[in-house]
mmCIF file of C-alpha atoms in Angstrom:
data_model
loop_
_atom_site.group_PDB
_atom_site.id
_atom_site.type_symbol
_atom_site.label_atom_id
_atom_site.label_comp_id
_atom_site.label_asym_id
_atom_site.label_seq_id
_atom_site.Cartn_x
_atom_site.Cartn_y
_atom_site.Cartn_z
ATOM 1 C CA MET A 1 7.178 34.611 -21.407
ATOM 2 C CA THR A 2 9.126 35.095 -18.188
ATOM 3 C CA GLU A 3 9.589 32.371 -15.595
ATOM 4 C CA ASP A 4 7.145 34.146 -13.259
ATOM 5 C CA ASP A 5 4.563 34.366 -16.052
ATOM 6 C CA ALA A 6 4.980 30.663 -16.756
ATOM 7 C CA GLU A 7 4.518 29.768 -13.091
ATOM 8 C CA HIS A 8 1.433 31.993 -12.903
ATOM 9 C CA ALA A 9 -0.034 30.395 -16.023
ATOM 10 C CA ALA A 10 0.636 26.898 -14.663
ATOM 11 C CA MET A 11 -1.013 27.740 -11.347
ATOM 12 C CA LEU A 12 -4.019 29.243 -13.138
ATOM 13 C CA ALA A 13 -4.364 26.063 -15.190
ATOM 14 C CA ARG A 14 -4.303 23.963 -12.016
ATOM 15 C CA VAL A 15 -6.970 26.119 -10.371
ATOM 16 C CA LYS A 16 -9.175 25.806 -13.466
ATOM 17 C CA ALA A 17 -8.692 22.037 -13.453
ATOM 18 C CA GLU A 18 -9.621 21.886 -9.770
ATOM 19 C CA VAL A 19 -12.801 23.861 -10.440
ATOM 20 C CA ALA A 20 -13.618 21.506 -13.313
ATOM 21 C CA ASP A 21 -13.112 18.545 -10.972
ATOM 22 C CA SER A 22 -15.575 20.049 -8.510
ATOM 23 C CA PHE A 23 -18.079 20.498 -11.329
ATOM 24 C CA ASP A 24 -17.561 16.891 -12.409
ATOM 25 C CA GLU A 25 -18.257 15.728 -8.867
ATOM 26 C CA GLU A 26 -21.584 17.509 -8.892
ATOM 27 C CA LEU A 27 -22.428 15.857 -12.211
ATOM 28 C CA GLU A 28 -21.693 12.458 -10.700
ATOM 29 C CA LEU A 29 -24.277 13.088 -8.011
ATOM 30 C CA GLU A 30 -26.939 14.717 -10.179
ATOM 31 C CA PHE A 31 -26.971 12.548 -13.290
ATOM 32 C CA ASP A 32 -28.201 8.996 -13.444
ATOM 33 C CA ASP A 33 -26.357 6.475 -15.605
ATOM 34 C CA GLU A 34 -28.535 6.925 -18.682
ATOM 35 C CA ARG A 35 -28.306 10.706 -18.792
ATOM 36 C CA MET A 36 -24.594 10.672 -17.988
ATOM 37 C CA SER A 37 -24.006 8.167 -20.795
ATOM 38 C CA GLY A 38 -25.600 10.583 -23.255
ATOM 39 C CA LEU A 39 -23.496 13.434 -21.932
ATOM 40 C CA LEU A 40 -20.339 11.384 -22.378
ATOM 41 C CA ASP A 41 -21.285 10.583 -25.950
ATOM 42 C CA ASP A 42 -21.590 14.318 -26.596
ATOM 43 C CA MET A 43 -18.222 14.907 -24.963
ATOM 44 C CA ALA A 44 -16.645 12.305 -27.253
ATOM 45 C CA ALA A 45 -17.085 14.693 -30.185
ATOM 46 C CA ASP A 46 -14.987 17.305 -28.391
ATOM 47 C CA PRO A 47 -11.369 16.974 -29.527
ATOM 48 C CA GLU A 48 -10.045 18.735 -26.452
ATOM 49 C CA ALA A 49 -7.731 16.399 -24.552
ATOM 50 C CA GLN A 50 -9.102 17.364 -21.141
ATOM 51 C CA ALA A 51 -12.649 16.573 -22.238
ATOM 52 C CA LYS A 52 -11.538 13.163 -23.480
ATOM 53 C CA ALA A 53 -9.781 12.475 -20.189
ATOM 54 C CA ARG A 54 -12.935 13.362 -18.262
ATOM 55 C CA GLN A 55 -14.985 11.150 -20.558
ATOM 56 C CA GLY A 56 -12.635 8.242 -19.928
ATOM 57 C CA TYR A 57 -12.756 8.820 -16.181
ATOM 58 C CA PHE A 58 -16.549 8.820 -16.011
ATOM 59 C CA LYS A 59 -16.926 5.733 -18.189
ATOM 60 C CA GLU A 60 -14.448 3.764 -16.104
ATOM 61 C CA LEU A 61 -15.951 5.015 -12.843
ATOM 62 C CA PHE A 62 -19.424 3.839 -13.830
ATOM 63 C CA ARG A 63 -18.046 0.488 -14.967
ATOM 64 C CA LEU A 64 -16.311 -0.014 -11.629
ATOM 65 C CA GLN A 65 -19.415 1.092 -9.727
ATOM 66 C CA HIS A 66 -21.461 -1.524 -11.556
ATOM 67 C CA GLU A 67 -18.889 -4.083 -10.435
ATOM 68 C CA LEU A 68 -19.253 -2.833 -6.863
ATOM 69 C CA VAL A 69 -22.992 -3.539 -7.096
ATOM 70 C CA ARG A 70 -22.157 -7.095 -8.185
ATOM 71 C CA LEU A 71 -19.746 -7.392 -5.261
ATOM 72 C CA GLN A 72 -22.435 -6.104 -2.912
ATOM 73 C CA SER A 73 -24.823 -8.848 -4.039
ATOM 74 C CA TRP A 74 -22.108 -11.460 -3.534
ATOM 75 C CA VAL A 75 -21.290 -10.201 -0.022
ATOM 76 C CA GLN A 76 -24.980 -10.294 0.894
ATOM 77 C CA SER A 77 -25.590 -13.724 -0.573
ATOM 78 C CA LYS A 78 -22.520 -15.362 0.961
ATOM 79 C CA GLY A 79 -22.752 -13.586 4.309
ATOM 80 C CA LEU A 80 -19.272 -12.097 4.050
ATOM 81 C CA LYS A 81 -17.987 -9.553 6.540
ATOM 82 C CA VAL A 82 -15.881 -6.897 4.826
ATOM 83 C CA LEU A 83 -14.011 -4.153 6.681
ATOM 84 C CA VAL A 84 -12.044 -1.478 4.808
ATOM 85 C CA LEU A 85 -9.896 1.086 6.636
ATOM 86 C CA PHE A 86 -9.097 4.419 4.964
ATOM 87 C CA GLU A 87 -6.166 6.316 6.408
ATOM 88 C CA GLY A 88 -3.864 9.019 5.082
ATOM 89 C CA ARG A 89 -2.927 12.661 5.256
ATOM 90 C CA ASP A 90 -5.550 15.399 5.273
ATOM 91 C CA SER A 91 -6.894 16.224 1.791
ATOM 92 C CA ALA A 92 -5.310 13.083 0.300
ATOM 93 C CA GLY A 93 -8.643 11.922 -1.132
ATOM 94 C CA LYS A 94 -9.991 9.372 1.348
ATOM 95 C CA GLY A 95 -13.443 10.942 1.525
ATOM 96 C CA GLY A 96 -13.795 11.284 -2.235
ATOM 97 C CA SER A 97 -12.910 7.637 -2.790
ATOM 98 C CA ILE A 98 -15.289 6.470 -0.073
ATOM 99 C CA LYS A 99 -18.068 8.534 -1.648
ATOM 100 C CA ARG A 100 -17.511 6.906 -5.059
ATOM 101 C CA ILE A 101 -17.444 3.412 -3.542
ATOM 102 C CA THR A 102 -20.735 3.820 -1.684
ATOM 103 C CA GLN A 103 -22.447 6.140 -4.187
ATOM 104 C CA ARG A 104 -24.560 3.434 -5.857
ATOM 105 C CA LEU A 105 -24.601 0.819 -3.112
ATOM 106 C CA ASN A 106 -27.363 -0.040 -0.673
ATOM 107 C CA PRO A 107 -26.652 1.905 2.553
ATOM 108 C CA ARG A 108 -28.070 -1.035 4.509
ATOM 109 C CA VAL A 109 -25.248 -3.182 3.127
ATOM 110 C CA ALA A 110 -22.380 -0.712 2.713
ATOM 111 C CA ARG A 111 -22.053 1.843 5.496
ATOM 112 C CA VAL A 112 -19.449 4.413 6.418
ATOM 113 C CA VAL A 113 -18.115 4.878 9.942
ATOM 114 C CA ALA A 114 -16.502 8.238 10.746
ATOM 115 C CA LEU A 115 -16.259 8.514 14.510
ATOM 116 C CA PRO A 116 -15.835 11.867 16.266
ATOM 117 C CA ALA A 117 -13.267 12.476 18.987
ATOM 118 C CA PRO A 118 -13.827 10.087 21.903
ATOM 119 C CA SER A 119 -16.080 11.203 24.729
ATOM 120 C CA GLU A 120 -14.941 11.373 28.337
ATOM 121 C CA ARG A 121 -16.534 7.965 28.935
ATOM 122 C CA GLU A 122 -14.900 6.441 25.859
ATOM 123 C CA ARG A 123 -11.494 7.669 26.995
ATOM 124 C CA THR A 124 -11.803 5.393 30.025
ATOM 125 C CA GLN A 125 -12.599 2.313 27.915
ATOM 126 C CA TRP A 126 -10.337 -0.207 26.227
ATOM 127 C CA TYR A 127 -8.952 1.727 23.274
ATOM 128 C CA PHE A 128 -10.497 -0.509 20.580
ATOM 129 C CA GLN A 129 -13.868 -0.768 22.319
ATOM 130 C CA ARG A 130 -15.699 2.003 20.494
ATOM 131 C CA TYR A 131 -14.581 0.646 17.133
ATOM 132 C CA VAL A 132 -15.732 -2.904 17.866
ATOM 133 C CA ALA A 133 -19.364 -1.770 18.008
ATOM 134 C CA HIS A 134 -19.168 -0.801 14.318
ATOM 135 C CA LEU A 135 -17.576 -3.957 12.935
ATOM 136 C CA PRO A 136 -19.474 -5.651 10.084
ATOM 137 C CA SER A 137 -21.988 -8.415 10.585
ATOM 138 C CA ALA A 138 -22.616 -11.107 7.970
ATOM 139 C CA GLY A 139 -23.557 -9.567 4.628
ATOM 140 C CA GLU A 140 -22.112 -6.120 5.401
ATOM 141 C CA ILE A 141 -19.376 -3.896 4.009
ATOM 142 C CA VAL A 142 -18.101 -1.316 6.497
ATOM 143 C CA LEU A 143 -15.752 1.484 5.480
ATOM 144 C CA PHE A 144 -13.913 3.323 8.253
ATOM 145 C CA ASP A 145 -13.080 6.932 7.381
ATOM 146 C CA ARG A 146 -10.146 6.928 9.797
ATOM 147 C CA SER A 147 -9.939 4.161 12.349
ATOM 148 C CA TRP A 148 -8.057 2.945 15.397
ATOM 149 C CA TYR A 149 -4.891 4.118 13.612
ATOM 150 C CA ASN A 150 -5.713 7.589 14.914
ATOM 151 C CA ARG A 151 -3.584 6.576 17.882
ATOM 152 C CA ALA A 152 -0.529 5.954 15.697
ATOM 153 C CA GLY A 153 -1.072 9.203 13.799
ATOM 154 C CA VAL A 154 -2.926 12.291 14.949
ATOM 155 C CA GLU A 155 -3.120 11.313 18.633
ATOM 156 C CA ARG A 156 0.589 10.607 18.757
ATOM 157 C CA VAL A 157 1.730 13.670 16.810
ATOM 158 C CA MET A 158 -0.633 16.102 18.565
ATOM 159 C CA GLY A 159 0.136 14.759 22.018
ATOM 160 C CA PHE A 160 -3.356 13.378 22.722
ATOM 161 C CA ALA A 161 -1.812 10.013 23.605
ATOM 162 C CA SER A 162 1.197 9.425 25.820
ATOM 163 C CA PRO A 163 4.268 7.505 24.569
ATOM 164 C CA ALA A 164 3.181 4.600 26.793
ATOM 165 C CA GLN A 165 -0.302 4.567 25.245
ATOM 166 C CA VAL A 166 1.165 4.607 21.745
ATOM 167 C CA GLU A 167 3.467 1.719 22.614
ATOM 168 C CA ASP A 168 0.549 -0.247 24.083
ATOM 169 C CA PHE A 169 -1.330 0.367 20.842
ATOM 170 C CA PHE A 170 1.484 -1.041 18.731
ATOM 171 C CA ASN A 171 1.719 -4.063 21.016
ATOM 172 C CA ASP A 172 -2.017 -4.743 20.741
ATOM 173 C CA VAL A 173 -3.114 -3.720 17.251
ATOM 174 C CA THR A 174 -1.526 -6.542 15.259
ATOM 175 C CA GLU A 175 -3.047 -9.200 17.508
ATOM 176 C CA PHE A 176 -6.375 -7.350 17.452
ATOM 177 C CA GLU A 177 -6.371 -7.416 13.658
ATOM 178 C CA ARG A 178 -5.363 -11.077 13.577
ATOM 179 C CA MET A 179 -8.360 -11.781 15.807
ATOM 180 C CA LEU A 180 -10.629 -9.942 13.376
ATOM 181 C CA VAL A 181 -9.306 -11.961 10.459
ATOM 182 C CA ARG A 182 -9.627 -15.248 12.396
ATOM 183 C CA SER A 183 -13.254 -14.349 13.128
ATOM 184 C CA GLY A 184 -13.956 -14.283 9.375
ATOM 185 C CA ILE A 185 -13.650 -10.550 8.665
ATOM 186 C CA VAL A 186 -12.056 -9.565 5.366
ATOM 187 C CA LEU A 187 -9.789 -6.707 6.487
ATOM 188 C CA ILE A 188 -8.316 -4.301 3.922
ATOM 189 C CA LYS A 189 -6.188 -1.280 4.903
ATOM 190 C CA TYR A 190 -5.548 1.693 2.592
ATOM 191 C CA TRP A 191 -3.197 4.610 3.124
ATOM 192 C CA PHE A 192 -3.787 7.600 0.834
ATOM 193 C CA SER A 193 -0.514 9.324 0.091
ATOM 194 C CA ILE A 194 -0.155 12.900 -1.140
ATOM 195 C CA SER A 195 2.880 15.047 -1.877
ATOM 196 C CA ASP A 196 3.781 18.106 0.144
ATOM 197 C CA GLU A 197 3.141 20.395 -2.839
ATOM 198 C CA GLU A 198 -0.234 18.895 -3.732
ATOM 199 C CA GLN A 199 -1.520 19.100 -0.154
ATOM 200 C CA GLU A 200 -0.520 22.774 0.015
ATOM 201 C CA PHE A 201 -2.398 23.435 -3.227
ATOM 202 C CA ARG A 202 -5.563 21.660 -2.024
ATOM 203 C CA PHE A 203 -5.502 23.433 1.320
ATOM 204 C CA ASN A 204 -5.266 26.792 -0.461
ATOM 205 C CA MET A 205 -8.174 25.837 -2.729
ATOM 206 C CA ARG A 206 -10.270 25.052 0.329
ATOM 207 C CA ILE A 207 -9.290 28.282 2.051
ATOM 208 C CA HIS A 208 -10.573 30.319 -0.900
ATOM 209 C CA ASP A 209 -13.691 28.250 -1.620
ATOM 210 C CA PRO A 210 -16.577 29.117 0.773
ATOM 211 C CA LEU A 211 -18.260 25.787 -0.062
ATOM 212 C CA LYS A 212 -15.210 23.823 1.062
ATOM 213 C CA GLN A 213 -13.871 25.857 3.982
ATOM 214 C CA TRP A 214 -15.684 23.539 6.395
ATOM 215 C CA LYS A 215 -13.276 20.792 5.320
ATOM 216 C CA LEU A 216 -10.405 22.647 6.970
ATOM 217 C CA SER A 217 -10.321 22.209 10.722
ATOM 218 C CA PRO A 218 -7.743 23.721 13.087
ATOM 219 C CA MET A 219 -6.335 20.185 13.362
ATOM 220 C CA ASP A 220 -5.863 20.055 9.586
ATOM 221 C CA LEU A 221 -3.952 23.321 9.606
ATOM 222 C CA GLU A 222 -1.759 22.121 12.450
ATOM 223 C CA SER A 223 -1.078 18.879 10.581
ATOM 224 C CA ARG A 224 0.269 20.974 7.730
ATOM 225 C CA ARG A 225 2.806 22.558 10.051
ATOM 226 C CA ARG A 226 3.828 19.176 11.432
ATOM 227 C CA TRP A 227 4.266 17.460 8.075
ATOM 228 C CA GLU A 228 7.569 15.847 9.006
ATOM 229 C CA ASP A 229 6.268 14.596 12.368
ATOM 230 C CA TYR A 230 3.372 12.897 10.581
ATOM 231 C CA THR A 231 5.800 11.370 8.082
ATOM 232 C CA ALA A 232 7.892 9.852 10.849
ATOM 233 C CA ALA A 233 4.756 8.533 12.585
ATOM 234 C CA LYS A 234 3.472 6.997 9.342
ATOM 235 C CA GLU A 235 6.786 5.273 8.656
ATOM 236 C CA GLU A 236 6.868 3.626 12.079
ATOM 237 C CA MET A 237 3.191 2.675 11.748
ATOM 238 C CA PHE A 238 3.908 0.866 8.474
ATOM 239 C CA GLN A 239 6.933 -0.845 9.944
ATOM 240 C CA ARG A 240 5.083 -2.178 12.983
ATOM 241 C CA THR A 241 1.596 -2.921 11.628
ATOM 242 C CA HIS A 242 2.212 -4.231 8.094
ATOM 243 C CA ILE A 243 1.518 -7.925 8.735
ATOM 244 C CA PRO A 244 0.623 -10.787 6.357
ATOM 245 C CA GLU A 245 -2.881 -11.085 7.812
ATOM 246 C CA ALA A 246 -3.602 -7.360 7.424
ATOM 247 C CA ARG A 247 -1.119 -5.627 5.164
ATOM 248 C CA TRP A 248 -1.151 -1.995 4.072
ATOM 249 C CA TRP A 249 -1.895 -0.793 0.543
ATOM 250 C CA VAL A 250 -0.749 2.695 -0.469
ATOM 251 C CA VAL A 251 -2.860 4.750 -2.898
ATOM 252 C CA ASP A 252 -1.082 7.577 -4.723
ATOM 253 C CA GLY A 253 -3.500 10.470 -4.180
ATOM 254 C CA ASP A 254 -1.874 13.315 -6.108
ATOM 255 C CA ASP A 255 -4.295 12.760 -9.004
ATOM 256 C CA LYS A 256 -7.696 12.456 -7.314
ATOM 257 C CA LYS A 257 -9.502 10.778 -10.182
ATOM 258 C CA ARG A 258 -6.793 8.205 -10.799
ATOM 259 C CA ALA A 259 -6.667 7.531 -7.064
ATOM 260 C CA ARG A 260 -10.397 6.784 -6.955
ATOM 261 C CA LEU A 261 -10.272 4.448 -9.925
ATOM 262 C CA ASN A 262 -7.139 2.672 -8.684
ATOM 263 C CA CYS A 263 -8.589 2.194 -5.208
ATOM 264 C CA ILE A 264 -11.941 0.835 -6.414
ATOM 265 C CA SER A 265 -10.285 -1.450 -8.936
ATOM 266 C CA HIS A 266 -7.933 -2.825 -6.290
ATOM 267 C CA LEU A 267 -10.734 -3.282 -3.768
ATOM 268 C CA LEU A 268 -12.700 -5.357 -6.267
ATOM 269 C CA GLU A 269 -9.655 -7.597 -6.748
ATOM 270 C CA GLN A 270 -9.404 -8.387 -3.027
ATOM 271 C CA ILE A 271 -12.706 -10.302 -2.859
ATOM 272 C CA PRO A 272 -13.410 -12.937 -5.536
ATOM 273 C CA TYR A 273 -17.064 -12.589 -6.529
ATOM 274 C CA GLU A 274 -19.505 -13.852 -9.126
ATOM 275 C CA ASP A 275 -22.942 -12.902 -10.375
ATOM 276 C CA ILE A 276 -25.825 -13.713 -8.058
ATOM 277 C CA GLU A 277 -29.057 -14.652 -9.778
ATOM 278 C CA GLN A 278 -31.664 -12.109 -8.797
ATOM 279 C CA PRO A 279 -35.390 -12.950 -8.639
ATOM 280 C CA GLU A 280 -37.541 -11.332 -11.292
ATOM 281 C CA ILE A 281 -39.245 -8.208 -9.980
ATOM 282 C CA ILE A 282 -42.893 -7.789 -10.978
ATOM 283 C CA LEU A 283 -44.741 -4.624 -10.073
ATOM 284 C CA PRO A 284 -48.092 -5.653 -8.528
ATOM 285 C CA GLU A 285 -51.359 -4.117 -9.646
ATOM 286 C CA ARG A 286 -52.566 -1.330 -7.385
ATOM 287 C CA GLU A 287 -55.583 -2.230 -5.296
ATOM 288 C CA ARG A 288 -58.584 0.029 -5.681
ATOM 289 C CA HIS A 289 -61.437 0.200 -3.165
ATOM 290 C CA GLU A 290 -64.946 1.436 -3.756
ATOM 291 C CA GLY A 291 -65.800 4.443 -1.670
ATOM 292 C CA TYR A 292 -62.178 5.573 -1.303
ATOM 293 C CA VAL A 293 -61.859 9.305 -1.899
ATOM 294 C CA ARG A 294 -58.526 11.048 -1.887
ATOM 295 C CA HIS A 295 -58.911 14.377 -0.123
ATOM 296 C CA PRO A 296 -56.976 17.429 -1.330
ATOM 297 C CA VAL A 297 -53.959 18.553 0.656
ATOM 298 C CA PRO A 298 -54.539 21.933 2.364
ATOM 299 C CA PRO A 299 -52.587 24.620 0.483
ATOM 300 C CA ASP A 300 -50.845 25.858 3.646
ATOM 301 C CA LEU A 301 -49.077 22.495 4.022
ATOM 302 C CA TYR A 302 -47.147 22.910 0.786
ATOM 303 C CA VAL A 303 -43.607 24.199 0.640
ATOM 304 C CA PRO A 304 -43.674 27.506 -1.295
ATOM 305 C CA GLN A 305 -42.810 26.925 -4.971
ATOM 306 C CA ARG A 306 -40.106 29.511 -5.486
ATOM 307 C CA TYR A 307 -38.442 27.650 -8.361
#
């Protein structure tokens, strides 16, 4: 086999693995725990190494998600205020990790904040103002899919913020975060890291997948061109905002599944929690009333049954 053939075969294997990952993600959403457990038992009989790796991933993911449910109950019961920031390069895996964290949680307790570009009115406000409105109240877990660190990253690199505005941000952000921590907020900051080669591969996968092309914005493509500018911005951001009260944690995102498991496992370690005794749930008997007649639904109200 020539060197070119070997490279082609390796790339084909990566593409197949990426497609398998996408399939696995759909399984995560479609199967409940009981059915997925049975599927994993079937997979255990498959000697193929990749199948065993997928089995191990799913089993550990579900275990960690059960722990997240326990953490959720603890946060609710104790009235904790938890704020988790997810930052990183495009396609590094922030969204996938956030999805796995919230997948089995109560959306009234754990909510995701992903703010669009600021409006004209918001541009005239104190920079942190629009983020403050989304901070957690007692008994809430809030996950920011990108945060006020936009100013130290994309806004700085793309020229949306002036050097003076960036400097003001660095002067203010550490004290702002200390204020949050003093107010009782548990603040955790994650940076998802990805190699140059892996980001290029994922961008190409998105370009050729019609179901994922929406994930690539013109800003994402420009960020690819300015890789080194983003690296320099990230390095200064770490240097100036890594403080004892709100330190950074870096997640290696080259292997998406490992990144998700590592992030969830680490998050669980940041908040000591215990089991909360739950009241027994008893389904009440349905009340029945004499004279009640359930009328048939008119056929034209039904959605056509094409499947």
